[in-house]
XYZ file of C-alpha atoms in Angstrom:
583
model
C 0.224 0.167 0.139
C 1.273 3.346 -0.512
C 3.135 4.574 2.785
C 2.697 8.350 3.335
C 5.916 10.002 4.487
C 5.840 11.225 8.117
C 7.645 14.488 8.870
C 6.592 15.581 12.117
C 8.117 16.935 15.099
C 9.349 13.969 17.213
C 7.399 13.872 20.221
C 3.526 12.254 20.356
C 3.541 12.102 16.691
C 6.753 10.002 16.579
C 5.182 7.493 19.236
C 2.349 7.328 16.847
C 4.087 6.780 14.190
C 6.277 3.944 15.611
C 3.017 2.208 17.404
C 1.597 2.307 13.863
C 4.445 0.481 12.331
C 3.958 -1.906 15.092
C 0.669 -2.510 14.307
C 1.413 -3.164 10.616
C 4.346 -5.389 11.432
C 1.731 -7.320 13.720
C -0.868 -7.243 11.165
C 1.023 -8.356 8.468
C 2.622 -11.149 10.189
C -0.865 -12.519 10.403
C -0.664 -13.159 6.953
C 2.685 -15.083 6.924
C 1.228 -17.674 9.844
C -0.662 -19.913 7.543
C 2.353 -19.834 4.952
C 4.391 -21.057 7.716
C 2.476 -23.643 8.763
C 2.383 -24.964 5.603
C 5.986 -25.021 5.111
C 6.692 -26.535 8.367
C 4.024 -29.262 7.159
C 6.017 -29.807 4.076
C 9.658 -29.612 5.463
C 10.390 -32.874 3.613
C 13.830 -33.900 1.744
C 13.999 -31.256 -0.921
C 14.367 -32.218 -4.648
C 16.229 -29.634 -6.999
C 14.906 -31.039 -10.178
C 12.391 -28.285 -11.192
C 11.563 -25.328 -13.065
C 9.014 -23.093 -11.207
C 6.181 -21.241 -12.653
C 5.575 -18.127 -10.268
C 2.064 -17.294 -11.436
C 0.320 -16.336 -8.430
C 3.107 -15.491 -6.285
C 2.509 -11.842 -6.030
C 3.613 -10.137 -3.000
C 1.289 -9.803 -0.137
C 0.022 -6.149 -0.181
C 1.084 -4.257 3.050
C -2.692 -3.166 3.347
C -4.309 -6.301 2.583
C -7.118 -7.847 5.046
C -5.971 -4.769 7.390
C -8.758 -2.821 8.856
C -8.924 -0.815 12.205
C -10.391 -3.642 14.128
C -7.699 -6.047 13.389
C -5.136 -3.784 14.708
C -3.500 -4.624 17.814
C -2.880 -1.920 20.646
C 0.381 -1.733 21.645
C 0.144 0.652 24.779
C 2.433 3.804 25.069
C 3.879 4.511 28.199
C 2.174 7.936 28.238
C -1.185 6.354 28.443
C -1.146 3.087 29.977
C 0.378 2.681 33.512
C 1.311 -1.183 33.169
C 1.518 -4.619 31.575
C -0.374 -7.423 31.687
C 1.313 -10.825 32.339
C -1.905 -13.033 31.622
C -4.346 -13.355 28.889
C -1.616 -13.898 26.067
C -3.530 -13.145 22.991
C -4.583 -16.105 20.786
C -3.237 -14.482 17.626
C 0.144 -14.147 19.079
C 0.219 -18.012 19.935
C 0.185 -18.382 16.198
C 2.399 -15.586 15.084
C 6.117 -15.912 14.477
C 7.568 -14.955 17.715
C 9.490 -11.553 18.394
C 12.396 -13.775 19.926
C 15.443 -15.278 18.248
C 14.639 -19.305 18.077
C 17.154 -22.124 19.247
C 18.949 -23.742 16.758
C 18.275 -20.975 13.907
C 20.707 -21.292 10.611
C 21.117 -17.559 10.302
C 24.317 -16.999 12.081
C 27.615 -16.667 10.067
C 29.012 -19.752 11.864
C 26.342 -21.558 10.020
C 27.240 -20.620 6.847
C 30.508 -21.996 7.264
C 28.574 -25.464 7.367
C 27.388 -24.926 3.761
C 29.004 -27.426 1.069
C 30.293 -24.756 -0.961
C 32.298 -23.209 1.456
C 33.322 -26.529 3.144
C 34.736 -27.441 -0.139
C 36.802 -24.127 -0.054
C 38.288 -24.207 3.469
C 37.587 -27.646 4.947
C 35.175 -28.089 8.039
C 34.242 -26.261 11.116
C 32.219 -26.852 14.143
C 28.838 -25.587 14.064
C 29.820 -23.662 17.563
C 33.116 -22.781 16.475
C 32.721 -19.406 17.296
C 31.180 -19.934 20.828
C 33.515 -22.456 21.881
C 36.797 -20.122 21.109
C 34.987 -17.024 22.790
C 34.161 -19.684 25.887
C 37.933 -20.382 26.272
C 38.961 -16.544 26.375
C 39.194 -15.985 29.925
C 38.177 -12.991 31.783
C 41.106 -10.164 31.789
C 43.230 -11.117 34.877
C 42.506 -7.504 36.037
C 38.991 -8.875 36.501
C 39.572 -12.390 38.170
C 38.048 -12.206 41.403
C 41.148 -12.667 43.544
C 42.069 -9.640 41.869
C 38.989 -7.745 42.989
C 38.588 -5.851 46.195
C 36.320 -3.033 47.656
C 39.233 -1.478 49.296
C 40.795 0.977 47.534
C 38.175 3.534 46.538
C 39.893 6.778 46.021
C 38.420 10.481 45.260
C 39.496 10.361 41.569
C 40.775 13.783 39.762
C 37.393 15.468 39.069
C 38.563 16.963 35.976
C 39.207 13.859 34.670
C 35.961 12.122 35.458
C 34.197 15.108 34.306
C 35.687 14.500 31.038
C 34.961 10.844 31.051
C 31.534 11.403 31.831
C 31.262 14.168 29.163
C 32.356 11.698 26.690
C 30.102 8.709 28.008
C 26.995 10.999 27.041
C 28.733 12.360 24.187
C 29.546 9.148 22.421
C 28.249 6.116 24.160
C 24.547 7.328 25.894
C 23.048 7.590 22.259
C 23.292 3.745 21.983
C 21.286 3.141 24.868
C 19.607 6.075 26.618
C 18.805 4.438 29.857
C 19.773 7.404 32.163
C 18.830 10.817 32.900
C 21.303 13.165 32.256
C 20.239 15.400 34.676
C 19.375 13.075 37.412
C 22.733 11.360 37.028
C 24.716 14.420 37.595
C 23.413 14.747 40.757
C 24.286 11.439 41.580
C 27.643 11.498 40.051
C 28.337 14.679 42.440
C 27.217 13.114 45.320
C 29.271 10.080 45.030
C 32.021 12.191 44.518
C 31.371 14.255 47.744
C 31.288 11.103 49.526
C 34.793 9.780 48.033
C 33.263 7.076 45.583
C 32.222 5.011 48.762
C 30.803 1.501 47.873
C 27.636 1.317 46.605
C 24.986 1.470 43.817
C 25.634 5.095 42.997
C 29.575 4.618 43.105
C 29.014 1.436 41.138
C 27.188 2.929 38.291
C 29.779 6.117 38.041
C 32.817 3.849 37.602
C 30.811 1.977 34.688
C 30.359 5.180 33.331
C 33.892 6.219 33.464
C 35.217 3.216 32.101
C 32.789 3.540 28.972
C 34.205 7.560 28.849
C 37.864 6.001 28.883
C 36.812 3.542 25.974
C 34.971 5.763 23.943
C 37.008 8.681 24.161
C 39.627 7.665 22.084
C 39.002 8.390 18.286
C 40.907 5.372 16.935
C 40.868 1.488 17.933
C 41.646 1.580 21.534
C 43.920 -0.681 23.351
C 42.344 -4.348 24.460
C 41.617 -3.270 27.857
C 41.148 0.561 27.789
C 38.818 1.692 30.961
C 39.809 -1.537 32.925
C 40.906 0.000 35.823
C 37.600 1.829 36.581
C 35.905 -1.517 35.694
C 37.867 -3.594 38.097
C 36.776 -1.311 40.928
C 32.987 -1.556 39.541
C 32.682 -5.287 39.382
C 32.602 -6.572 43.157
C 29.744 -4.350 43.431
C 28.060 -5.092 40.342
C 28.655 -9.299 41.141
C 27.175 -8.874 44.810
C 24.172 -6.674 43.525
C 23.255 -9.168 40.882
C 23.911 -12.519 43.160
C 22.609 -11.272 46.509
C 20.508 -8.056 46.212
C 16.634 -7.924 46.103
C 16.929 -4.136 45.813
C 14.211 -2.279 43.762
C 16.635 0.092 42.884
C 16.926 0.434 38.861
C 20.391 1.886 39.012
C 21.465 -1.954 39.407
C 19.765 -2.649 36.001
C 21.375 0.227 34.724
C 24.667 -0.489 35.779
C 24.752 -4.222 34.380
C 23.496 -2.833 31.330
C 25.881 -0.549 30.610
C 29.069 -3.055 32.019
C 27.433 -5.048 28.995
C 27.681 -2.177 26.610
C 31.493 -1.899 27.821
C 32.456 -5.288 27.023
C 30.741 -4.845 23.613
C 33.450 -1.898 23.083
C 35.978 -4.769 23.702
C 34.712 -7.148 21.195
C 33.917 -9.775 23.933
C 30.518 -11.262 23.373
C 30.185 -14.201 26.116
C 31.040 -11.414 28.767
C 28.791 -9.015 27.446
C 26.019 -11.529 27.393
C 26.585 -12.822 30.765
C 25.949 -9.382 32.254
C 23.128 -8.680 29.840
C 21.699 -11.620 31.264
C 22.291 -10.550 34.813
C 20.546 -7.437 34.048
C 17.604 -9.100 32.316
C 17.035 -11.232 35.608
C 17.162 -7.993 37.894
C 15.015 -6.139 35.413
C 12.629 -8.833 35.509
C 12.287 -8.410 38.932
C 11.690 -4.867 38.863
C 8.696 -5.226 36.180
C 5.937 -5.718 38.798
C 6.582 -2.206 39.749
C 5.253 -0.944 36.755
C 1.665 -1.819 37.810
C 2.765 -1.061 41.602
C 4.084 2.941 40.767
C 1.487 5.357 41.474
C 1.306 7.774 38.182
C 1.848 11.246 39.014
C 5.312 11.017 40.696
C 6.935 8.202 39.042
C 6.867 8.630 35.466
C 10.784 8.971 35.077
C 11.104 5.384 37.178
C 8.666 3.776 34.930
C 10.522 4.978 31.999
C 13.801 3.788 33.300
C 12.583 0.553 33.767
C 10.942 0.387 30.476
C 14.171 1.384 28.653
C 16.096 -0.951 30.625
C 14.048 -3.896 29.422
C 14.489 -2.781 25.976
C 18.057 -2.193 26.008
C 18.239 -5.968 27.582
C 16.035 -7.218 24.469
C 18.717 -5.604 21.786
C 21.692 -6.397 23.227
C 20.616 -10.004 24.104
C 19.443 -10.335 20.333
C 22.531 -9.558 19.119
C 24.255 -12.273 20.925
C 21.618 -14.779 20.287
C 21.702 -13.751 16.184
C 25.203 -15.135 16.107
C 25.964 -17.386 19.418
C 23.965 -20.413 20.276
C 23.420 -19.517 24.053
C 20.674 -19.470 26.556
C 17.909 -16.669 26.374
C 16.925 -14.632 29.333
C 13.137 -14.644 30.844
C 12.592 -11.515 29.319
C 12.649 -12.395 25.492
C 8.824 -13.796 26.442
C 7.641 -10.734 27.545
C 8.595 -8.578 24.406
C 4.859 -9.143 22.756
C 3.554 -7.279 26.103
C 5.762 -4.390 27.118
C 5.296 -0.986 26.217
C 7.485 0.957 24.072
C 9.816 3.686 25.700
C 8.281 7.175 25.411
C 9.654 10.633 25.078
C 9.854 12.079 28.338
C 10.610 15.314 29.972
C 14.611 16.120 29.406
C 15.437 13.519 26.875
C 16.926 14.058 23.630
C 14.487 13.582 20.841
C 16.830 12.617 18.419
C 18.285 9.910 20.614
C 14.889 8.689 21.394
C 13.881 8.468 17.988
C 16.807 6.579 16.789
C 16.397 4.429 19.895
C 12.546 3.727 19.256
C 13.602 2.982 15.580
C 16.184 0.295 16.324
C 13.715 -1.424 18.770
C 11.282 -1.669 15.860
C 13.658 -3.095 13.372
C 15.414 -5.445 15.844
C 11.818 -6.908 16.588
C 11.499 -7.420 12.746
C 14.946 -8.875 12.555
C 13.622 -11.489 14.993
C 10.565 -12.110 13.213
C 12.814 -12.846 10.050
C 14.689 -15.534 12.088
C 11.642 -17.145 12.979
C 9.589 -16.678 9.438
C 12.250 -18.009 7.419
C 15.026 -20.031 8.435
C 13.727 -22.496 10.921
C 10.740 -24.266 9.040
C 13.005 -24.680 5.923
C 16.702 -24.133 6.087
C 19.288 -27.567 6.253
C 22.640 -25.725 6.095
C 24.558 -28.613 6.657
C 22.851 -31.158 4.518
C 23.960 -32.492 1.082
C 20.988 -30.423 -0.388
C 21.663 -27.592 1.446
C 19.589 -24.627 0.361
C 17.426 -26.042 -2.295
C 13.930 -25.881 -2.248
C 10.648 -27.622 -3.882
C 8.508 -25.671 -6.156
C 5.776 -25.325 -3.657
C 8.387 -24.207 -0.935
C 9.808 -21.541 -3.428
C 6.202 -20.581 -3.908
C 5.706 -19.830 -0.282
C 8.840 -18.576 0.034
C 8.453 -15.587 -2.376
C 5.481 -14.797 -0.534
C 6.837 -14.713 3.109
C 10.299 -12.880 1.722
C 8.208 -10.261 -0.043
C 6.197 -9.607 3.026
C 9.073 -9.286 5.182
C 10.585 -6.503 2.626
C 7.314 -4.485 2.617
C 7.444 -4.662 6.302
C 11.046 -3.300 6.185
C 10.123 -0.880 3.634
C 7.257 0.568 5.875
C 9.703 0.741 8.922
C 11.950 2.830 6.839
C 9.707 5.279 4.967
C 7.928 5.599 8.629
C 10.892 7.034 10.173
C 10.632 10.863 10.342
C 12.587 12.421 7.477
C 15.336 14.291 9.684
C 16.251 10.676 11.485
C 15.763 8.397 8.170
C 18.901 6.483 6.814
C 19.942 7.540 3.407
C 19.638 4.293 1.667
C 21.188 5.658 -1.674
C 24.135 6.849 0.365
C 23.546 10.251 -1.401
C 24.316 12.442 1.838
C 26.242 11.705 4.774
C 24.794 10.433 7.760
C 24.483 13.245 10.220
C 24.771 10.559 13.326
C 26.388 7.597 14.042
C 22.990 6.198 15.069
C 21.566 6.821 11.651
C 24.363 4.862 10.205
C 23.951 2.229 12.605
C 20.385 1.998 11.335
C 21.413 2.039 7.411
C 23.718 -0.615 8.320
C 20.929 -2.499 10.143
C 18.391 -2.013 7.341
C 20.557 -4.004 4.881
C 21.574 -6.537 6.963
C 17.928 -7.576 7.040
C 17.379 -7.171 3.320
C 20.228 -9.352 3.191
C 19.102 -12.164 5.481
C 15.324 -11.750 3.765
C 16.782 -12.884 0.498
C 19.942 -15.045 1.421
C 17.603 -18.301 0.855
C 17.440 -17.386 -2.805
C 21.410 -17.244 -3.203
C 21.749 -20.643 -1.150
C 19.111 -22.430 -3.525
C 20.913 -20.777 -6.610
C 24.360 -22.135 -5.473
C 22.767 -25.710 -4.379
C 20.761 -25.947 -7.706
C 24.157 -25.145 -9.785
C 25.727 -28.050 -8.019
C 23.249 -30.601 -8.699
C 23.558 -29.758 -12.342
C 27.509 -30.013 -12.201
C 27.072 -33.576 -10.432
C 24.603 -34.723 -13.460
C 21.437 -35.203 -11.027
C 19.867 -31.995 -12.676
C 19.238 -31.353 -16.459
C 22.481 -29.179 -17.409
C 20.305 -27.508 -19.762
C 18.092 -26.032 -16.961
C 18.726 -22.460 -15.698
C 17.994 -20.619 -12.562
C 14.794 -18.749 -13.210
C 14.791 -15.196 -13.460
C 12.485 -14.493 -10.628
C 14.816 -16.123 -8.360
C 18.179 -14.623 -10.010
C 16.189 -11.188 -8.928
C 15.791 -12.210 -5.419
C 19.374 -12.977 -5.669
C 20.169 -9.806 -6.947
C 18.670 -7.742 -3.980
C 20.873 -10.082 -1.453
C 23.682 -9.812 -2.995
C 23.704 -6.025 -3.433
C 22.637 -5.873 0.166
C 25.714 -7.743 0.771
C 27.755 -5.426 -0.907
C 26.170 -2.208 0.570
C 26.235 -3.872 4.346
C 29.988 -4.217 4.213
C 30.956 -0.513 2.810
C 28.735 0.736 5.606
C 29.663 -1.740 8.393
C 33.409 -1.395 7.940
C 33.168 2.147 8.223
C 31.599 1.775 11.306
C 34.454 -0.472 12.227
C 37.009 2.210 11.895
C 36.184 3.640 15.347
C 34.798 2.132 18.786
C 31.552 1.212 19.326
C 29.569 -1.420 20.709
C 28.844 -3.003 17.418
C 32.118 -4.286 16.633
C 31.855 -7.834 17.145
C 28.304 -7.866 15.668
C 29.173 -6.038 12.702
C 32.840 -7.735 12.220
C 30.983 -11.571 12.549
C 28.122 -10.165 10.049
C 30.660 -9.018 7.720
C 32.182 -12.635 7.360
C 28.781 -13.906 6.743
C 28.175 -11.358 4.021
C 31.571 -12.393 2.398
C 30.567 -15.851 2.748
C 27.528 -15.491 0.795
C 29.205 -13.602 -1.913
C 31.920 -15.615 -2.181
C 29.193 -18.637 -2.804
C 27.790 -16.537 -5.614
C 31.233 -16.141 -6.998
C 31.188 -19.747 -7.780
C 27.840 -19.996 -9.269
C 28.086 -19.388 -12.929
C 24.798 -17.432 -12.942
C 25.818 -15.311 -9.894
C 29.193 -14.225 -10.285
C 28.461 -11.397 -12.641
C 26.669 -9.757 -9.690
C 29.969 -9.712 -7.686
C 32.606 -7.961 -9.908
C 34.227 -6.757 -6.645
C 34.761 -9.585 -4.444
C 38.607 -9.342 -3.959
C 38.126 -5.784 -3.098
C 35.177 -6.482 -0.621
C 37.473 -9.317 1.178
C 40.448 -6.868 1.379
C 37.877 -4.152 2.934
C 36.565 -6.597 5.684
C 40.046 -7.929 6.525
C 41.497 -4.567 7.130
C 38.637 -3.260 9.130
C 38.327 -6.549 11.314
C 41.844 -7.503 11.796
C 42.897 -4.254 14.056
C 40.290 -5.805 16.392
C 41.108 -9.238 16.187
C 43.351 -9.499 19.041
C 44.324 -12.708 20.702
C 44.108 -13.181 24.437
C 46.307 -14.417 26.930
C 45.235 -17.062 29.756
C 46.297 -16.787 33.213
C 49.631 -19.146 32.547
C 50.546 -16.964 29.483
C 49.039 -19.209 26.909
C 47.741 -17.183 24.161
C 44.058 -18.068 23.332
C 42.717 -17.253 19.777
C 39.618 -15.080 19.966
C 36.461 -15.527 17.290
C 37.501 -12.427 15.304
C 41.093 -13.474 15.159
C 39.777 -16.948 13.568
C 37.358 -14.836 11.230
C 39.883 -12.825 9.962
C 41.939 -16.024 9.496
C 39.019 -17.764 7.362
C 38.428 -14.674 5.320
C 42.140 -14.808 4.398
C 42.211 -18.192 3.579
C 38.793 -17.565 1.376
C 40.565 -14.834 -0.623
C 43.480 -17.229 -1.185
C 41.332 -19.423 -2.660
C 39.328 -17.074 -5.003
C 42.721 -15.994 -6.007
C 44.028 -19.509 -6.905
C 40.734 -20.162 -8.904
C 40.742 -16.905 -10.784
C 44.188 -18.181 -12.420
C 42.269 -20.415 -14.108
C 39.259 -18.611 -15.222
């Protein structure tokens, strides 16, 4: 349907716009449910011997079967004073969840299992990156025997002032869970007490650590800000283990500590802390019902924002690593979105809300496309039967439509430019642009996997060698491959400086290179990737500075997942260059 452009002052109108996106995504998802259920029933061994006809496989219109009565109301915090933990809607029970499923096949690690990749670089475990990260010990400065609550000193105020400024200038925008005016009062009080042990000091120390990490314009040392985190960890561990306080500052400190380890490209430590934060935030959720309305809007908003930051950070980890989910993931369908609040930055809040909505759509993509159909490890990996292809077209077209709705509904001043005609005015805009092309790539990736596997069956003699991949499939492949190329160029720009997306964008860039490399080895697709060597070089160049190995307590060097990813990229590049000598 035509989607009107919204260019309104970012206040209640933006909240209304984003709620409308949520309603549209929910309603459109109802249209996919029947298709997915059919595909799950037909999840049989695939047969590559077909030449599909796509009559009737037109995209599901974004407005088909939509009426005001079908909308599901997502309460806004300005108008609804709580959430309900019972009475789950029947429609939600049939919808693809807004969480990432177990054993999904969207990760970069799973692409290493594809036969086309295995033939090039050998076999890797399905949990290769998780194994590497799980063997990387916590930095020695943070090990329990090194931790002590003693030794808190009154830090030099000009230094800590600079760190706080750096945090609010460069880090806060990614997860705006603090109110700066309120924090300034807390910060000055903590300094006046000599940074005595307690939740206020703990929060300050985590912010000092993040400020020290973000203050550097270029790639930082592996343990930037660790001295501050060393002093914060005892309180964090104690509070997350033994405290049953209703104080939201514990959740805030744990979330920001998770962000700190994201800056250091330590995904498992980031996940462990966000898991602790999720548990504490879940403990706080009943307060949304208990808090009276007039004087506690800020407290309610802080709890709500803690919930959504936990959701987004955890989802990034679950997308690439097979790790347990927190209990918060089950509540995503029923939580109110953050609101515009007094004293907040409209720009930060708009980007925050937009990324939450996109993350929810991302998770629906994981559920809608990959689990019912993909078998990346099998001999016929990536191929589909005719009826599966027809349903896949409808589902992917619907998801693509929802992605367009999301983008077009962002107010014009904040909307990422997909054509690259102008420079992004803010890092948050750049992140949304990177995320957009990541989603577009993942939606259409099954068609590339199908095309590669289909050609392999031809060369193996199991399919008529005169049969070609049909034009509708090639068109979807073009979308996927172009999205991968744009994603790599945009993501590597983000990797030039510290950010909480370093590990996520690095590993996802590996996935994009793997998809492009498979396409290069497919006769009907290789012309769509004329710059494969340049793109491989680009990813290696920008990931390698972050790919530091770690040392264990006994001094043994341990390979990180990013170091392994760079090694894989270099081997793929070498094999591609050898192949080019004979083409």
